[in-house]
Coordinates of C-alpha atoms in Angstrom, one line a residue:
M1 CA 0.1 0.0 0.0
A2 CA 1.6 3.3 -1.1
P3 CA 1.9 5.9 1.7
L4 CA -0.6 8.8 1.7
P5 CA 1.7 11.5 0.8
L6 CA 2.9 9.7 -2.4
L7 CA -0.7 9.3 -3.6
A8 CA -1.3 13.0 -2.9
A9 CA 1.7 13.9 -5.0
M10 CA 0.8 11.5 -7.9
A11 CA -2.6 13.1 -7.8
A12 CA -1.0 16.5 -8.4
F13 CA 0.4 15.3 -11.7
A14 CA -2.7 13.6 -12.9
P15 CA -3.9 15.3 -16.2
M16 CA -7.0 17.5 -15.7
V17 CA -10.0 16.2 -17.5
T18 CA -12.3 19.1 -18.8
A19 CA -15.8 18.5 -20.2
A20 CA -16.2 19.1 -24.0
P21 CA -18.5 22.1 -24.9
E22 CA -22.0 21.2 -25.4
T23 CA -22.0 23.6 -28.4
T24 CA -19.8 22.6 -31.3
L25 CA -21.1 23.9 -34.7
N26 CA -19.8 24.0 -38.3
V27 CA -20.4 27.2 -40.0
T28 CA -20.1 27.4 -43.8
T29 CA -20.8 30.1 -46.4
T30 CA -20.8 29.3 -50.3
R31 CA -21.0 31.7 -53.2
S32 CA -19.8 29.1 -55.7
V33 CA -17.9 25.9 -55.8
A34 CA -14.6 28.0 -55.6
Q35 CA -15.8 30.2 -52.8
V36 CA -16.5 27.9 -49.8
R37 CA -15.5 29.3 -46.3
M38 CA -15.8 27.3 -43.1
A39 CA -15.3 27.9 -39.3
N40 CA -15.8 25.7 -36.3
L41 CA -17.7 27.5 -33.4
T42 CA -17.8 26.2 -29.8
C43 CA -19.8 28.1 -27.1
E44 CA -19.7 28.2 -23.3
P45 CA -17.0 29.1 -23.5
A46 CA -16.8 30.7 -26.9
G47 CA -14.0 29.6 -29.2
G48 CA -13.0 27.5 -32.3
S49 CA -11.9 28.9 -35.5
H50 CA -14.7 31.5 -36.1
P51 CA -13.3 35.0 -36.2
D52 CA -16.0 36.5 -33.8
A53 CA -16.9 33.5 -31.6
E54 CA -18.3 35.7 -28.7
A55 CA -20.6 37.6 -30.9
A56 CA -21.8 34.5 -32.7
C57 CA -22.3 32.7 -29.5
Q58 CA -24.5 35.7 -28.2
L59 CA -26.6 35.8 -31.3
L60 CA -27.2 31.9 -30.8
S61 CA -27.9 32.3 -27.2
D62 CA -30.5 35.1 -28.0
V63 CA -32.5 32.6 -29.9
D64 CA -31.7 29.6 -27.9
G65 CA -30.0 28.1 -31.0
D66 CA -32.8 28.2 -33.2
L67 CA -31.9 30.2 -36.2
N68 CA -35.3 30.3 -37.6
G69 CA -36.0 32.7 -34.9
L70 CA -33.6 35.3 -36.2
R71 CA -35.1 38.6 -37.4
P72 CA -33.4 41.0 -39.7
E73 CA -31.7 43.9 -38.0
P74 CA -33.9 46.9 -38.7
G75 CA -32.4 49.9 -40.5
I76 CA -29.9 48.2 -42.6
A77 CA -30.1 49.3 -46.2
C78 CA -28.8 46.5 -48.7
T79 CA -28.3 47.0 -52.6
M80 CA -30.5 44.8 -55.0
Q81 CA -27.3 43.3 -56.3
Y82 CA -27.7 39.5 -56.9
D83 CA -24.8 37.6 -55.8
P84 CA -26.3 34.7 -53.8
I85 CA -24.7 33.2 -50.7
T86 CA -25.8 30.0 -49.0
V87 CA -25.1 29.5 -45.4
R88 CA -25.0 26.3 -43.4
L89 CA -24.7 25.5 -39.7
T90 CA -24.7 22.0 -38.5
G91 CA -23.8 20.4 -35.0
M92 CA -24.8 20.6 -31.5
W93 CA -26.3 23.5 -29.7
R94 CA -26.3 22.7 -25.8
G95 CA -26.4 19.1 -26.5
E96 CA -29.2 19.3 -29.2
S97 CA -28.6 18.6 -32.8
R98 CA -29.1 21.8 -34.9
Q99 CA -29.1 22.2 -38.7
F100 CA -29.8 25.4 -40.6
T101 CA -29.4 26.3 -44.4
A102 CA -30.5 29.5 -46.2
T103 CA -29.7 31.4 -49.3
Y104 CA -29.6 35.1 -49.3
E105 CA -29.5 37.7 -52.4
N106 CA -26.1 39.0 -51.2
S107 CA -23.8 39.2 -48.4
C108 CA -25.3 42.3 -46.9
V109 CA -28.8 40.7 -46.8
M110 CA -27.1 37.8 -45.1
R111 CA -25.6 40.0 -42.4
A112 CA -28.9 41.8 -41.9
H113 CA -30.5 38.5 -41.0
T114 CA -27.7 36.6 -39.4
G115 CA -25.4 39.1 -37.9
P116 CA -21.9 38.0 -37.4
L117 CA -22.6 34.2 -37.4
F118 CA -21.7 33.5 -40.9
D119 CA -18.8 36.1 -41.2
V120 CA -16.3 33.5 -41.8

């Protein structure tokens, strides 16, 4: 039987186990086959390769991960230019599966509807 101080010393060197985030999402924007951008987003804590994970996670939190609940930001004027952009979000939000796909007329309209979420 190992002496108690030795066990305590060994415990100090044991690797810390941290829980994986319950929110792990893949965010994709596509303009054409040649223009595909992707990022990984984790929330609680915010992170991943998304350039503004904090703002994206806050936006998701505001609608409890249901992107169908997003409403366009009022007062944003976009041109009528047709340059379609398709956005996709797949993964887990707080342990529940989420999928969302939408196509917007251009990137301005996309940002008006989705804020920083798809700015990847």
